[in-house]
Amino acid sequence: KGKSIMANLLVISVLSLLIGSGFCCDQPSVDSSYYTSTNLKLGKNAAFVVELTVKCKNNVQDLMLYADVNGVQYPVTKSPEGNNYQVSWTAKNKKSPAALFDVKFFDESGYNALKKAARINQDANTVKPLFSVDVKHHGMSSGFWVSSELIALAVASLIFYVVCNERSAVIS
Amino acid sequence: MKYCVLVLFLSCFCVVASEESSAKLILTKNILNSIITQGNDLAIEYNMYNIGDGVATDVELADSTLHDTDFELISGKMSVKWDRIQPGTNVTHVVVVRPLKSGAQNFTSAVVQYVASEDSEPKFGFSSEIGEVEILSLKEYNRLYAPHVVEWGMFGIWTIPSLLLPYMLYYNSKTKYTVKSKKN
């Protein structure tokens, strides 16, 4: 019991040192916006872009972040000025149906923990992200699901059928 | 003599040690769309590959070829940086713009600046060029890909007289005949 208390104390002291020295982000507040490709007529390839500004309570700037999207990690890019970050990924040559992406953001220590968990085959959900952003992808569509030409064809066929019926009734 | 051997050995060691691993970045720029039109989104993807054996640090990507007058920025940043790119890995960056003008447009290279090895000067690199691409005008795009609901509606309206007239004649004669048969 004494050992576990010592271990906890050690972790807390290290964390507080890190936060104090400016490596860890304390209580991040995130402002995010995202873009997903929705027009199938322009092409099958889908692009996903998430832009965010992160403000840490302890004013840590220039964070090194990694984003995890469905188990794949992407490094997060920074703007040369300010706390603006962006992560983007693409889905090429495959369908991108409507989905809700839970994009988890990890700092350096979180990313290392994630890689370690993958190495020792531990569940990745045990590693807590710094924060996460929900990206709602509406799916790619090419307008209304039925084309206007099909509707015109259906109406014309209906009229033709009705007329044929009447004609055969008259002839008989 | 012994000292000579020692100095020779040390110098060899130094030579071996000074062969530092160095990063080499290759940047490709390509368009994700199949069709590029004025007034519709255009997604451009930048892929950076580190084919060297060292870590590339302070990597900055800047694309100043998409001017405000010709393109409206929808999403993504034109100037970004990565702290580190490990050897043998690649990173992706996407920018979404909307062309404001139609016609031929020349897409030229983006620039990357990075530090290949410790304490070395920043290196520059250019991305691959996309070249000249035809941007369809909004009118042309609608002519090819719009649902044409209005056009079909107009077509329906114009065909009504040619359908209605014979039908009225048929209907009149039909009522006459049925009245006759009832009389019989």
GROMACS .gro file of C-alpha atoms in nm:
model
  356
    1LYS     CA    1   0.000   0.000   0.000
    2GLY     CA    2   0.290   0.227   0.085
    3LYS     CA    3   0.448   0.153  -0.253
    4SER     CA    4   0.130   0.246  -0.445
    5ILE     CA    5   0.105   0.574  -0.254
    6MET     CA    6   0.468   0.648  -0.340
    7ALA     CA    7   0.402   0.563  -0.708
    8ASN     CA    8   0.096   0.791  -0.716
    9LEU     CA    9   0.290   1.073  -0.550
   10LEU     CA   10   0.567   1.029  -0.806
   11VAL     CA   11   0.323   1.044  -1.098
   12ILE     CA   12   0.153   1.355  -0.957
   13SER     CA   13   0.484   1.529  -0.896
   14VAL     CA   14   0.613   1.449  -1.245
   15LEU     CA   15   0.288   1.566  -1.404
   16SER     CA   16   0.287   1.889  -1.208
   17LEU     CA   17   0.650   1.945  -1.306
   18LEU     CA   18   0.564   1.887  -1.671
   19ILE     CA   19   0.258   2.111  -1.657
   20GLY     CA   20   0.452   2.376  -1.474
   21SER     CA   21   0.746   2.359  -1.714
   22GLY     CA   22   0.515   2.394  -2.009
   23PHE     CA   23   0.515   2.056  -2.176
   24CYS     CA   24   0.168   1.936  -2.084
   25CYS     CA   25  -0.147   2.116  -2.174
   26ASP     CA   26  -0.363   2.185  -1.874
   27GLN     CA   27  -0.741   2.189  -1.932
   28PRO     CA   28  -0.745   2.259  -2.306
   29SER     CA   29  -1.032   2.459  -2.449
   30VAL     CA   30  -1.087   2.373  -2.813
   31ASP     CA   31  -1.258   2.565  -3.091
   32SER     CA   32  -1.298   2.343  -3.395
   33SER     CA   33  -1.448   2.342  -3.743
   34TYR     CA   34  -1.441   2.071  -4.005
   35TYR     CA   35  -1.502   2.006  -4.372
   36THR     CA   36  -1.597   1.683  -4.546
   37SER     CA   37  -1.650   1.621  -4.918
   38THR     CA   38  -2.016   1.569  -5.001
   39ASN     CA   39  -2.052   1.619  -5.375
   40LEU     CA   40  -2.014   1.286  -5.550
   41LYS     CA   41  -2.043   1.449  -5.894
   42LEU     CA   42  -1.706   1.620  -5.845
   43GLY     CA   43  -1.524   1.292  -5.785
   44LYS     CA   44  -1.514   0.980  -5.572
   45ASN     CA   45  -1.219   1.088  -5.356
   46ALA     CA   46  -1.324   1.237  -5.025
   47ALA     CA   47  -1.127   1.491  -4.824
   48PHE     CA   48  -1.168   1.549  -4.452
   49VAL     CA   49  -1.022   1.856  -4.284
   50VAL     CA   50  -1.043   1.947  -3.915
   51GLU     CA   51  -0.918   2.289  -3.808
   52LEU     CA   52  -0.890   2.388  -3.446
   53THR     CA   53  -0.753   2.641  -3.205
   54VAL     CA   54  -0.641   2.510  -2.867
   55LYS     CA   55  -0.599   2.727  -2.561
   56CYS     CA   56  -0.433   2.574  -2.259
   57LYS     CA   57  -0.505   2.699  -1.910
   58ASN     CA   58  -0.133   2.710  -1.838
   59ASN     CA   59  -0.073   2.897  -2.164
   60VAL     CA   60   0.137   2.628  -2.327
   61GLN     CA   61   0.180   2.707  -2.693
   62ASP     CA   62   0.316   2.512  -2.987
   63LEU     CA   63   0.184   2.175  -2.878
   64MET     CA   64   0.288   1.861  -3.059
   65LEU     CA   65  -0.037   1.680  -3.125
   66TYR     CA   66  -0.138   1.356  -3.293
   67ALA     CA   67  -0.488   1.272  -3.408
   68ASP     CA   68  -0.637   0.925  -3.405
   69VAL     CA   69  -0.914   0.856  -3.656
   70ASN     CA   70  -1.056   0.503  -3.651
   71GLY     CA   71  -0.729   0.358  -3.528
   72VAL     CA   72  -0.502   0.545  -3.771
   73GLN     CA   73  -0.278   0.816  -3.627
   74TYR     CA   74  -0.198   1.135  -3.815
   75PRO     CA   75   0.041   1.407  -3.703
   76VAL     CA   76  -0.135   1.739  -3.654
   77THR     CA   77   0.005   2.036  -3.844
   78LYS     CA   78   0.049   2.379  -3.691
   79SER     CA   79   0.015   2.726  -3.834
   80PRO     CA   80   0.335   2.927  -3.815
   81GLU     CA   81   0.140   3.180  -3.609
   82GLY     CA   82  -0.093   3.124  -3.318
   83ASN     CA   83  -0.254   2.818  -3.170
   84ASN     CA   84  -0.409   2.701  -3.497
   85TYR     CA   85  -0.384   2.332  -3.576
   86GLN     CA   86  -0.509   2.128  -3.866
   87VAL     CA   87  -0.541   1.759  -3.933
   88SER     CA   88  -0.655   1.625  -4.266
   89TRP     CA   89  -0.699   1.286  -4.427
   90THR     CA   90  -0.841   1.149  -4.750
   91ALA     CA   91  -1.038   0.846  -4.862
   92LYS     CA   92  -0.937   0.766  -5.217
   93ASN     CA   93  -1.089   0.511  -5.454
   94LYS     CA   94  -1.338   0.385  -5.200
   95LYS     CA   95  -1.684   0.480  -5.084
   96SER     CA   96  -1.722   0.727  -4.798
   97PRO     CA   97  -2.066   0.666  -4.651
   98ALA     CA   98  -2.218   0.890  -4.386
   99ALA     CA   99  -2.035   0.843  -4.057
  100LEU     CA  100  -1.957   1.013  -3.729
  101PHE     CA  101  -1.582   1.027  -3.681
  102ASP     CA  102  -1.456   1.054  -3.326
  103VAL     CA  103  -1.122   1.226  -3.375
  104LYS     CA  104  -0.910   1.188  -3.061
  105PHE     CA  105  -0.617   1.419  -3.005
  106PHE     CA  106  -0.314   1.306  -2.808
  107ASP     CA  107  -0.010   1.496  -2.694
  108GLU     CA  108   0.337   1.344  -2.717
  109SER     CA  109   0.307   1.134  -2.401
  110GLY     CA  110  -0.038   1.013  -2.500
  111TYR     CA  111   0.086   0.915  -2.845
  112ASN     CA  112   0.374   0.717  -2.697
  113ALA     CA  113   0.132   0.543  -2.462
  114LEU     CA  114  -0.090   0.462  -2.761
  115LYS     CA  115   0.201   0.310  -2.953
  116LYS     CA  116   0.305   0.111  -2.649
  117ALA     CA  117  -0.049  -0.018  -2.607
  118ALA     CA  118  -0.047  -0.128  -2.971
  119ARG     CA  119   0.288  -0.305  -2.920
  120ILE     CA  120   0.176  -0.503  -2.615
  121ASN     CA  121  -0.166  -0.569  -2.773
  122GLN     CA  122  -0.351  -0.368  -2.510
  123ASP     CA  123  -0.686  -0.206  -2.587
  124ALA     CA  124  -0.622   0.141  -2.730
  125ASN     CA  125  -0.926   0.280  -2.545
  126THR     CA  126  -0.734   0.266  -2.218
  127VAL     CA  127  -0.523   0.563  -2.330
  128LYS     CA  128  -0.710   0.883  -2.258
  129PRO     CA  129  -0.692   1.153  -2.527
  130LEU     CA  130  -0.619   1.515  -2.446
  131PHE     CA  131  -0.951   1.606  -2.608
  132SER     CA  132  -1.165   1.479  -2.893
  133VAL     CA  133  -1.363   1.635  -3.175
  134ASP     CA  134  -1.670   1.488  -3.345
  135VAL     CA  135  -1.676   1.510  -3.722
  136LYS     CA  136  -2.014   1.440  -3.882
  137HIS     CA  137  -1.976   1.325  -4.240
  138HIS     CA  138  -2.306   1.341  -4.428
  139GLY     CA  139  -2.194   1.102  -4.696
  140MET     CA  140  -2.133   1.174  -5.062
  141SER     CA  141  -2.436   1.220  -5.281
  142SER     CA  142  -2.496   1.323  -5.639
  143GLY     CA  143  -2.816   1.517  -5.581
  144PHE     CA  144  -3.160   1.354  -5.554
  145TRP     CA  145  -3.149   0.973  -5.547
  146VAL     CA  146  -3.371   0.945  -5.853
  147SER     CA  147  -3.264   1.134  -6.165
  148SER     CA  148  -3.513   1.359  -6.341
  149GLU     CA  149  -3.468   1.159  -6.663
  150LEU     CA  150  -3.593   0.848  -6.485
  151ILE     CA  151  -3.902   1.031  -6.361
  152ALA     CA  152  -3.972   1.164  -6.712
  153LEU     CA  153  -3.935   0.812  -6.851
  154ALA     CA  154  -4.171   0.673  -6.585
  155VAL     CA  155  -4.438   0.936  -6.655
  156ALA     CA  156  -4.412   0.882  -7.031
  157SER     CA  157  -4.438   0.503  -6.986
  158LEU     CA  158  -4.745   0.547  -6.765
  159ILE     CA  159  -4.921   0.763  -7.025
  160PHE     CA  160  -4.826   0.516  -7.299
  161TYR     CA  161  -4.964   0.224  -7.094
  162VAL     CA  162  -5.293   0.402  -7.025
  163VAL     CA  163  -5.335   0.497  -7.390
  164CYS     CA  164  -5.255   0.142  -7.506
  165ASN     CA  165  -5.513   0.003  -7.265
  166GLU     CA  166  -5.782   0.240  -7.390
  167ARG     CA  167  -5.691   0.164  -7.750
  168SER     CA  168  -5.710  -0.213  -7.702
  169ALA     CA  169  -6.043  -0.169  -7.519
  170VAL     CA  170  -6.179   0.030  -7.812
  171ILE     CA  171  -6.051  -0.216  -8.076
  172SER     CA  172  -6.188  -0.525  -7.903
  173MET     CA  173   5.427   0.463  -3.372
  174LYS     CA  174   5.161   0.360  -3.127
  175TYR     CA  175   5.033   0.717  -3.120
  176CYS     CA  176   5.012   0.721  -3.499
  177VAL     CA  177   4.805   0.407  -3.495
  178LEU     CA  178   4.581   0.553  -3.224
  179VAL     CA  179   4.533   0.882  -3.414
  180LEU     CA  180   4.459   0.691  -3.735
  181PHE     CA  181   4.205   0.475  -3.556
  182LEU     CA  182   4.038   0.776  -3.394
  183SER     CA  183   4.020   0.965  -3.724
  184CYS     CA  184   3.857   0.665  -3.890
  185PHE     CA  185   3.609   0.655  -3.608
  186CYS     CA  186   3.538   1.026  -3.652
  187VAL     CA  187   3.481   0.982  -4.023
  188VAL     CA  188   3.233   0.703  -3.955
  189ALA     CA  189   3.060   0.905  -3.685
  190SER     CA  190   3.031   1.217  -3.907
  191GLU     CA  191   2.826   1.025  -4.168
  192GLU     CA  192   2.513   1.158  -4.009
  193SER     CA  193   2.173   1.039  -4.108
  194SER     CA  194   2.004   1.300  -4.317
  195ALA     CA  195   1.645   1.345  -4.417
  196LYS     CA  196   1.525   1.398  -4.771
  197LEU     CA  197   1.172   1.510  -4.832
  198ILE     CA  198   0.973   1.458  -5.148
  199LEU     CA  199   0.656   1.660  -5.186
  200THR     CA  200   0.378   1.572  -5.425
  201LYS     CA  201   0.080   1.792  -5.495
  202ASN     CA  202  -0.228   1.650  -5.661
  203ILE     CA  203  -0.593   1.727  -5.711
  204LEU     CA  204  -0.850   1.498  -5.552
  205ASN     CA  205  -1.140   1.604  -5.777
  206SER     CA  206  -1.227   1.437  -6.105
  207ILE     CA  207  -1.409   1.750  -6.222
  208ILE     CA  208  -1.302   2.105  -6.143
  209THR     CA  209  -1.566   2.373  -6.182
  210GLN     CA  210  -1.606   2.734  -6.097
  211GLY     CA  211  -1.812   2.775  -5.781
  212ASN     CA  212  -1.763   2.415  -5.663
  213ASP     CA  213  -1.512   2.286  -5.408
  214LEU     CA  214  -1.169   2.176  -5.520
  215ALA     CA  215  -0.959   1.964  -5.282
  216ILE     CA  216  -0.581   1.968  -5.321
  217GLU     CA  217  -0.370   1.710  -5.143
  218TYR     CA  218  -0.004   1.751  -5.048
  219ASN     CA  219   0.190   1.436  -4.964
  220MET     CA  220   0.530   1.459  -4.804
  221TYR     CA  221   0.754   1.152  -4.799
  222ASN     CA  222   1.077   1.130  -4.603
  223ILE     CA  223   1.293   0.902  -4.813
  224GLY     CA  224   1.610   0.980  -4.619
  225ASP     CA  225   1.732   0.796  -4.313
  226GLY     CA  226   1.719   1.086  -4.070
  227VAL     CA  227   1.442   1.280  -3.900
  228ALA     CA  228   1.333   1.594  -4.081
  229THR     CA  229   1.272   1.875  -3.833
  230ASP     CA  230   1.106   2.217  -3.857
  231VAL     CA  231   0.922   2.117  -4.174
  232GLU     CA  232   0.727   2.405  -4.326
  233LEU     CA  233   0.497   2.372  -4.623
  234ALA     CA  234   0.378   2.684  -4.803
  235ASP     CA  235   0.166   2.712  -5.115
  236SER     CA  236   0.139   3.067  -5.239
  237THR     CA  237   0.022   2.977  -5.590
  238LEU     CA  238  -0.350   2.986  -5.511
  239HIS     CA  239  -0.420   3.359  -5.517
  240ASP     CA  240  -0.713   3.524  -5.342
  241THR     CA  241  -0.834   3.667  -5.673
  242ASP     CA  242  -0.870   3.327  -5.838
  243PHE     CA  243  -0.952   3.097  -5.547
  244GLU     CA  244  -1.162   3.129  -5.235
  245LEU     CA  245  -1.023   2.936  -4.938
  246ILE     CA  246  -1.291   2.708  -4.795
  247SER     CA  247  -1.099   2.491  -4.552
  248GLY     CA  248  -0.741   2.419  -4.456
  249LYS     CA  249  -0.438   2.640  -4.426
  250MET     CA  250  -0.193   2.726  -4.703
  251SER     CA  251   0.104   2.750  -4.468
  252VAL     CA  252   0.159   2.476  -4.214
  253LYS     CA  253   0.445   2.318  -4.026
  254TRP     CA  254   0.529   1.986  -3.875
  255ASP     CA  255   0.779   1.952  -3.593
  256ARG     CA  256   0.920   1.622  -3.705
  257ILE     CA  257   0.883   1.373  -3.987
  258GLN     CA  258   1.036   1.033  -3.915
  259PRO     CA  259   1.239   0.860  -4.186
  260GLY     CA  260   1.038   0.628  -4.404
  261THR     CA  261   0.705   0.788  -4.317
  262ASN     CA  262   0.474   1.020  -4.502
  263VAL     CA  263   0.232   1.293  -4.401
  264THR     CA  264  -0.069   1.440  -4.578
  265HIS     CA  265  -0.214   1.787  -4.590
  266VAL     CA  266  -0.537   1.888  -4.762
  267VAL     CA  267  -0.657   2.232  -4.865
  268VAL     CA  268  -1.007   2.297  -5.003
  269VAL     CA  269  -1.060   2.598  -5.229
  270ARG     CA  270  -1.330   2.720  -5.463
  271PRO     CA  271  -1.226   2.850  -5.807
  272LEU     CA  272  -1.375   3.190  -5.878
  273LYS     CA  273  -1.290   3.198  -6.249
  274SER     CA  274  -1.331   2.947  -6.527
  275GLY     CA  275  -1.093   2.864  -6.807
  276ALA     CA  276  -0.740   2.728  -6.816
  277GLN     CA  277  -0.552   2.755  -6.489
  278ASN     CA  278  -0.189   2.667  -6.430
  279PHE     CA  279  -0.127   2.491  -6.100
  280THR     CA  280   0.237   2.531  -6.004
  281SER     CA  281   0.452   2.397  -5.722
  282ALA     CA  282   0.435   2.447  -5.350
  283VAL     CA  283   0.749   2.495  -5.146
  284VAL     CA  284   0.876   2.298  -4.848
  285GLN     CA  285   1.151   2.407  -4.611
  286TYR     CA  286   1.306   2.166  -4.365
  287VAL     CA  287   1.615   2.089  -4.161
  288ALA     CA  288   1.766   1.764  -4.287
  289SER     CA  289   2.006   1.690  -4.006
  290GLU     CA  290   2.109   1.843  -3.679
  291ASP     CA  291   2.259   2.189  -3.697
  292SER     CA  292   2.242   2.208  -4.073
  293GLU     CA  293   2.102   2.488  -4.281
  294PRO     CA  294   1.736   2.469  -4.384
  295LYS     CA  295   1.683   2.303  -4.719
  296PHE     CA  296   1.422   2.393  -4.976
  297GLY     CA  297   1.224   2.166  -5.199
  298PHE     CA  298   0.953   2.210  -5.459
  299SER     CA  299   0.647   1.995  -5.499
  300SER     CA  300   0.543   1.823  -5.818
  301GLU     CA  301   0.351   2.046  -6.056
  302ILE     CA  302  -0.003   1.972  -6.161
  303GLY     CA  303   0.024   2.181  -6.476
  304GLU     CA  304  -0.253   2.341  -6.675
  305VAL     CA  305  -0.605   2.234  -6.589
  306GLU     CA  306  -0.933   2.338  -6.748
  307ILE     CA  307  -1.182   2.476  -6.496
  308LEU     CA  308  -1.539   2.432  -6.620
  309SER     CA  309  -1.763   2.734  -6.597
  310LEU     CA  310  -2.073   2.704  -6.382
  311LYS     CA  311  -2.289   2.717  -6.696
  312GLU     CA  312  -2.101   2.428  -6.854
  313TYR     CA  313  -2.117   2.223  -6.534
  314ASN     CA  314  -2.492   2.274  -6.505
  315ARG     CA  315  -2.538   2.182  -6.869
  316LEU     CA  316  -2.364   1.849  -6.810
  317TYR     CA  317  -2.443   1.755  -6.453
  318ALA     CA  318  -2.740   1.947  -6.317
  319PRO     CA  319  -3.067   1.754  -6.261
  320HIS     CA  320  -3.245   1.948  -6.541
  321VAL     CA  321  -3.573   1.942  -6.351
  322VAL     CA  322  -3.684   2.275  -6.496
  323GLU     CA  323  -3.606   2.157  -6.851
  324TRP     CA  324  -3.811   1.841  -6.807
  325GLY     CA  325  -4.093   2.044  -6.654
  326MET     CA  326  -4.097   2.275  -6.957
  327PHE     CA  327  -4.091   1.972  -7.188
  328GLY     CA  328  -4.391   1.828  -7.003
  329ILE     CA  329  -4.581   2.158  -7.041
  330TRP     CA  330  -4.506   2.178  -7.416
  331THR     CA  331  -4.621   1.820  -7.478
  332ILE     CA  332  -4.955   1.876  -7.304
  333PRO     CA  333  -5.126   2.040  -7.609
  334SER     CA  334  -5.018   1.759  -7.844
  335LEU     CA  335  -5.150   1.499  -7.601
  336LEU     CA  336  -5.457   1.680  -7.479
  337LEU     CA  337  -5.606   1.764  -7.821
  338PRO     CA  338  -5.631   1.406  -7.954
  339TYR     CA  339  -5.748   1.290  -7.613
  340MET     CA  340  -6.032   1.545  -7.612
  341LEU     CA  341  -6.141   1.427  -7.957
  342TYR     CA  342  -6.127   1.063  -7.846
  343TYR     CA  343  -6.315   1.142  -7.526
  344ASN     CA  344  -6.591   1.328  -7.712
  345SER     CA  345  -6.640   1.043  -7.956
  346LYS     CA  346  -6.627   0.788  -7.675
  347THR     CA  347  -6.903   0.960  -7.479
  348LYS     CA  348  -7.113   0.978  -7.796
  349TYR     CA  349  -7.073   0.602  -7.857
  350THR     CA  350  -7.145   0.503  -7.499
  351VAL     CA  351  -7.458   0.717  -7.498
  352LYS     CA  352  -7.563   0.544  -7.821
  353SER     CA  353  -7.503   0.196  -7.674
  354LYS     CA  354  -7.708   0.291  -7.367
  355LYS     CA  355  -7.985   0.403  -7.595
  356ASN     CA  356  -7.964   0.066  -7.775
   0.00000   0.00000   0.00000
